[in-house]
Amino acid sequence: MGQAGVNTVALAIFSWDRIQPTEDRWDFGWLDRIIDKLGNAGIVVDLASATATAPLWLYESHPEVLPRDKYGHPVNAGSRQSWSPTSPVFKEYALTLCRKLAERYGTNPYVTAWHMGNEYGWNNRYDYSDNALNAFRLWCERKYGTIGALNQAWGTTFWGQEMNSFDEVLIPRFMGADSMVNPGQKLDFERFGNDMLLDFYKAERDAIAEICPDKPFTTNFMVSTDQCVMNYAKWADEVDFVSNDHYFHEGESHLDELACSDALMDSLALGKPWYVMEHSTSAVQWKPLNTRKRAGELMRDSLAHLAMGSDAICYFQWRQSKAGAEKWHSSMVPHAGPDSQIFRDVCELGADLNKLADEGLLSTKLVKSKVAVVFDYESQWATEHTATPTQEVRHWTEPLAWFRALADNGLTADVVPVRGPWDEYEAVVLPSLTILSEETTRRVREYVANGGKLFVTYYTGLVDDKDHVWLGGYPGSIRDVVGVRVEEFAPMGNDFPGAMDHLDLDNGTVAHDFADVITSVADTAHVVASFKADKWTGFDGAPAITVNDFGDGKAAYVGARLGREGLAKSLPVLLEELGIETSAEDDRGEVLRVERADETGENHFVFLFNRTHDVAVVDVEGEPLVASLAQVNESERTAAIQ
Ligand code: GLA
């Protein structure tokens, strides 16, 4: 570890069984020795609460702590997180462990942070046990106050689901094949799943904080553009610093997806430093096909995380194990041993990180963009319901498509949760943001009225936060802001021969999966692109993209799914219409340019990453500090980045 420059280790995450081998035996000796050994080598410890996996003896003596699946069957013990967060028995055992750890290590100088749980909710987010049912009833009562309010929120008159009291509230257990869950109930059950785990985390945190009040708490989030296990916008307020586990998406979106996820992480960090708690040196072992990172990507990915605002770069895991479920997962020291390319790269990275730290990188933060792409966990959950206009549309795909299309146009956007300060940006994108609550509606209206520049897409503002449709034509609560009225949707696909599976636009782009039927355009709006289609489709000449004047601002509406490519092609006109300047560089789009700076401007770092698979040649000022996948030509002051 010394050779690699490691200075922090997350420890004992799955070690409850070693710390408490039987109910009445505690063994801290091994942990003492490891913490001491690390500390003496100058390596600090992010010590786990160790509750992620409970010991088998606990499941044996208290099988009631096991969660139940939606069929009511208890989940079997033997993996991770096989416990129900609403089980009072489990909580008692877990909090006892937390207190014991706090008593033993609270004043240990080498323990500098608490690592609570591990990826809360990954395995036990949906629990259908009686404990969960009881907790859900209480949660509903706290939220709605009266059963009448809950009936109204869930629209239970439809399909005769009216409840007489909170004792009749159900969790969405299996109701027979092809049964549809009440969407309001589903959305609340998702929120409840988040809240019960957050409450569990808080109980663990507070148990430790009572004994050890002065060390920071974190827990590793799973922020990635295909995951929405928890509503991390709510969790961010409850930790002292956020940290994230990010695993790369192989293929052409690799770098962009990483940067997009980090853009959201940097917003969740609320201006404080944040960690990449886990990423991989190369392949993982949990996908059907586990591709390796190509040479140089280990370093490139770590530097990209750093550029996007992270202040610590950690890997899962130090040594690749010989046995167990993750033996094929890459690590810092691979099976081949230290005489390996991976370990040499890890050492080189360690030296580079030290160099950047010496140059003052840790006093800087990601320089904020002028464009915010809004992201919303609850909109994602709402679009995951099975009774929607199409199963092809989910919220998350759009923030990523916009992030990439903006990058294609030379703009690295921030990704901001819906409850975050997106209205402080020069321009804002609402990408398939299905839920617009009254509060968000008010913010959107004020933002544009006061001069904001807004992009809105199809599938935005269909419902409020009870999942009730905003009536009168879509997007109901901001129809006048965008200046269009949509009466129907046209989902597309090739499931049936001869069905419409795409629509061409007269700006040369193509819509797939989804188009709005825009039936009227306000006098204050004009059409920027129209559909160009066969007569039988009813779409020929219909408006597809519009721009509206509203108050002192402008709102562009994109009424179809254009994907990254179509958006990238449509954006130059829209950016110009809305008065948003982009970088005039020739290499626009080829290179992801990210900057970090401190408040004084004294420390300022520029990071350049190649987004393509071809070599990109860029001008460089001064002497590059670190260069991965790049050859610097000092006389010409250029760098060729692979
Ligand atoms: C998660 C877990 C780790 C490990 C990795 C493998 O992030 O937190 O314990 O299983 O996945 O990628």
PDB file of N, CA, C and O in Angstrom, residues 473-498:
ATOM      1  N   GLY A 473     -54.509  19.246 -21.149  1.00  0.00           N
ATOM      2  CA  GLY A 473     -53.477  19.152 -22.197  1.00  0.00           C
ATOM      3  C   GLY A 473     -52.119  19.183 -21.528  1.00  0.00           C
ATOM      4  O   GLY A 473     -51.920  19.885 -20.546  1.00  0.00           O
ATOM      5  N   TYR A 474     -51.195  18.418 -22.071  1.00  0.00           N
ATOM      6  CA  TYR A 474     -49.859  18.312 -21.448  1.00  0.00           C
ATOM      7  C   TYR A 474     -48.945  19.419 -21.979  1.00  0.00           C
ATOM      8  O   TYR A 474     -49.146  19.856 -23.110  1.00  0.00           O
ATOM      9  N   PRO A 475     -47.925  19.813 -21.294  1.00  0.00           N
ATOM     10  CA  PRO A 475     -47.613  19.568 -19.887  1.00  0.00           C
ATOM     11  C   PRO A 475     -48.399  20.558 -19.025  1.00  0.00           C
ATOM     12  O   PRO A 475     -48.080  21.738 -18.945  1.00  0.00           O
ATOM     13  N   GLY A 476     -49.456  20.011 -18.415  1.00  0.00           N
ATOM     14  CA  GLY A 476     -50.537  20.784 -17.818  1.00  0.00           C
ATOM     15  C   GLY A 476     -50.165  22.011 -16.998  1.00  0.00           C
ATOM     16  O   GLY A 476     -50.765  23.066 -17.177  1.00  0.00           O
ATOM     17  N   SER A 477     -49.182  21.901 -16.136  1.00  0.00           N
ATOM     18  CA  SER A 477     -48.944  23.019 -15.217  1.00  0.00           C
ATOM     19  C   SER A 477     -47.993  24.064 -15.793  1.00  0.00           C
ATOM     20  O   SER A 477     -47.821  25.133 -15.208  1.00  0.00           O
ATOM     21  N   ILE A 478     -47.376  23.754 -16.945  1.00  0.00           N
ATOM     22  CA  ILE A 478     -46.467  24.757 -17.540  1.00  0.00           C
ATOM     23  C   ILE A 478     -46.746  24.922 -19.037  1.00  0.00           C
ATOM     24  O   ILE A 478     -45.862  25.281 -19.814  1.00  0.00           O
ATOM     25  N   ARG A 479     -47.993  24.623 -19.413  1.00  0.00           N
ATOM     26  CA  ARG A 479     -48.362  24.714 -20.835  1.00  0.00           C
ATOM     27  C   ARG A 479     -48.079  26.108 -21.392  1.00  0.00           C
ATOM     28  O   ARG A 479     -47.540  26.256 -22.477  1.00  0.00           O
ATOM     29  N   ASP A 480     -48.445  27.137 -20.622  1.00  0.00           N
ATOM     30  CA  ASP A 480     -48.224  28.496 -21.123  1.00  0.00           C
ATOM     31  C   ASP A 480     -46.744  28.873 -21.104  1.00  0.00           C
ATOM     32  O   ASP A 480     -46.303  29.721 -21.869  1.00  0.00           O
ATOM     33  N   VAL A 481     -45.972  28.222 -20.242  1.00  0.00           N
ATOM     34  CA  VAL A 481     -44.535  28.531 -20.203  1.00  0.00           C
ATOM     35  C   VAL A 481     -43.870  28.038 -21.489  1.00  0.00           C
ATOM     36  O   VAL A 481     -43.066  28.735 -22.102  1.00  0.00           O
ATOM     37  N   VAL A 482     -44.252  26.830 -21.923  1.00  0.00           N
ATOM     38  CA  VAL A 482     -43.631  26.288 -23.135  1.00  0.00           C
ATOM     39  C   VAL A 482     -44.391  26.684 -24.403  1.00  0.00           C
ATOM     40  O   VAL A 482     -43.872  26.566 -25.507  1.00  0.00           O
ATOM     41  N   GLY A 483     -45.624  27.126 -24.240  1.00  0.00           N
ATOM     42  CA  GLY A 483     -46.377  27.632 -25.396  1.00  0.00           C
ATOM     43  C   GLY A 483     -46.870  26.558 -26.344  1.00  0.00           C
ATOM     44  O   GLY A 483     -47.139  26.831 -27.509  1.00  0.00           O
ATOM     45  N   VAL A 484     -46.978  25.328 -25.875  1.00  0.00           N
ATOM     46  CA  VAL A 484     -47.582  24.283 -26.709  1.00  0.00           C
ATOM     47  C   VAL A 484     -48.607  23.515 -25.879  1.00  0.00           C
ATOM     48  O   VAL A 484     -48.553  23.519 -24.647  1.00  0.00           O
ATOM     49  N   ARG A 485     -49.512  22.866 -26.594  1.00  0.00           N
ATOM     50  CA  ARG A 485     -50.499  22.031 -25.919  1.00  0.00           C
ATOM     51  C   ARG A 485     -50.473  20.666 -26.599  1.00  0.00           C
ATOM     52  O   ARG A 485     -50.606  20.567 -27.823  1.00  0.00           O
ATOM     53  N   VAL A 486     -50.274  19.645 -25.792  1.00  0.00           N
ATOM     54  CA  VAL A 486     -50.187  18.281 -26.314  1.00  0.00           C
ATOM     55  C   VAL A 486     -51.465  17.556 -25.904  1.00  0.00           C
ATOM     56  O   VAL A 486     -51.818  17.536 -24.725  1.00  0.00           O
ATOM     57  N   GLU A 487     -52.152  16.953 -26.883  1.00  0.00           N
ATOM     58  CA  GLU A 487     -53.405  16.267 -26.533  1.00  0.00           C
ATOM     59  C   GLU A 487     -53.241  14.766 -26.423  1.00  0.00           C
ATOM     60  O   GLU A 487     -53.990  14.104 -25.715  1.00  0.00           O
ATOM     61  N   GLU A 488     -52.275  14.225 -27.176  1.00  0.00           N
ATOM     62  CA  GLU A 488     -52.097  12.761 -27.165  1.00  0.00           C
ATOM     63  C   GLU A 488     -50.626  12.442 -27.364  1.00  0.00           C
ATOM     64  O   GLU A 488     -49.844  13.298 -27.787  1.00  0.00           O
ATOM     65  N   PHE A 489     -50.297  11.210 -27.130  1.00  0.00           N
ATOM     66  CA  PHE A 489     -48.920  10.760 -27.351  1.00  0.00           C
ATOM     67  C   PHE A 489     -48.896   9.760 -28.504  1.00  0.00           C
ATOM     68  O   PHE A 489     -49.884   9.065 -28.738  1.00  0.00           O
ATOM     69  N   ALA A 490     -47.736   9.666 -29.125  1.00  0.00           N
ATOM     70  CA  ALA A 490     -47.558   8.644 -30.157  1.00  0.00           C
ATOM     71  C   ALA A 490     -46.320   7.816 -29.820  1.00  0.00           C
ATOM     72  O   ALA A 490     -45.225   8.107 -30.306  1.00  0.00           O
ATOM     73  N   PRO A 491     -46.505   6.794 -28.972  1.00  0.00           N
ATOM     74  CA  PRO A 491     -45.380   5.889 -28.749  1.00  0.00           C
ATOM     75  C   PRO A 491     -45.096   5.108 -30.029  1.00  0.00           C
ATOM     76  O   PRO A 491     -46.033   4.806 -30.775  1.00  0.00           O
ATOM     77  N   MET A 492     -43.833   4.820 -30.277  1.00  0.00           N
ATOM     78  CA  MET A 492     -43.477   4.135 -31.531  1.00  0.00           C
ATOM     79  C   MET A 492     -42.631   2.906 -31.231  1.00  0.00           C
ATOM     80  O   MET A 492     -41.949   2.863 -30.217  1.00  0.00           O
ATOM     81  N   GLY A 493     -42.691   1.946 -32.134  1.00  0.00           N
ATOM     82  CA  GLY A 493     -41.861   0.762 -31.955  1.00  0.00           C
ATOM     83  C   GLY A 493     -42.138  -0.202 -33.094  1.00  0.00           C
ATOM     84  O   GLY A 493     -43.093  -0.012 -33.854  1.00  0.00           O
ATOM     85  N   ASN A 494     -41.301  -1.210 -33.217  1.00  0.00           N
ATOM     86  CA  ASN A 494     -41.513  -2.123 -34.336  1.00  0.00           C
ATOM     87  C   ASN A 494     -42.022  -3.484 -33.874  1.00  0.00           C
ATOM     88  O   ASN A 494     -41.733  -4.505 -34.475  1.00  0.00           O
ATOM     89  N   ASP A 495     -42.802  -3.481 -32.793  1.00  0.00           N
ATOM     90  CA  ASP A 495     -43.378  -4.735 -32.314  1.00  0.00           C
ATOM     91  C   ASP A 495     -44.365  -5.314 -33.324  1.00  0.00           C
ATOM     92  O   ASP A 495     -44.542  -6.523 -33.408  1.00  0.00           O
ATOM     93  N   PHE A 496     -45.041  -4.430 -34.065  1.00  0.00           N
ATOM     94  CA  PHE A 496     -46.052  -4.885 -35.030  1.00  0.00           C
ATOM     95  C   PHE A 496     -45.643  -4.441 -36.429  1.00  0.00           C
ATOM     96  O   PHE A 496     -45.352  -3.260 -36.637  1.00  0.00           O
ATOM     97  N   PRO A 497     -45.634  -5.393 -37.398  1.00  0.00           N
ATOM     98  CA  PRO A 497     -45.216  -5.026 -38.753  1.00  0.00           C
ATOM     99  C   PRO A 497     -46.080  -3.885 -39.286  1.00  0.00           C
ATOM    100  O   PRO A 497     -47.296  -3.889 -39.128  1.00  0.00           O
ATOM    101  N   GLY A 498     -45.424  -2.908 -39.866  1.00  0.00           N
ATOM    102  CA  GLY A 498     -46.169  -1.801 -40.472  1.00  0.00           C
ATOM    103  C   GLY A 498     -46.511  -0.690 -39.507  1.00  0.00           C
ATOM    104  O   GLY A 498     -47.006   0.359 -39.917  1.00  0.00           O
TER     105      GLY A 498
END
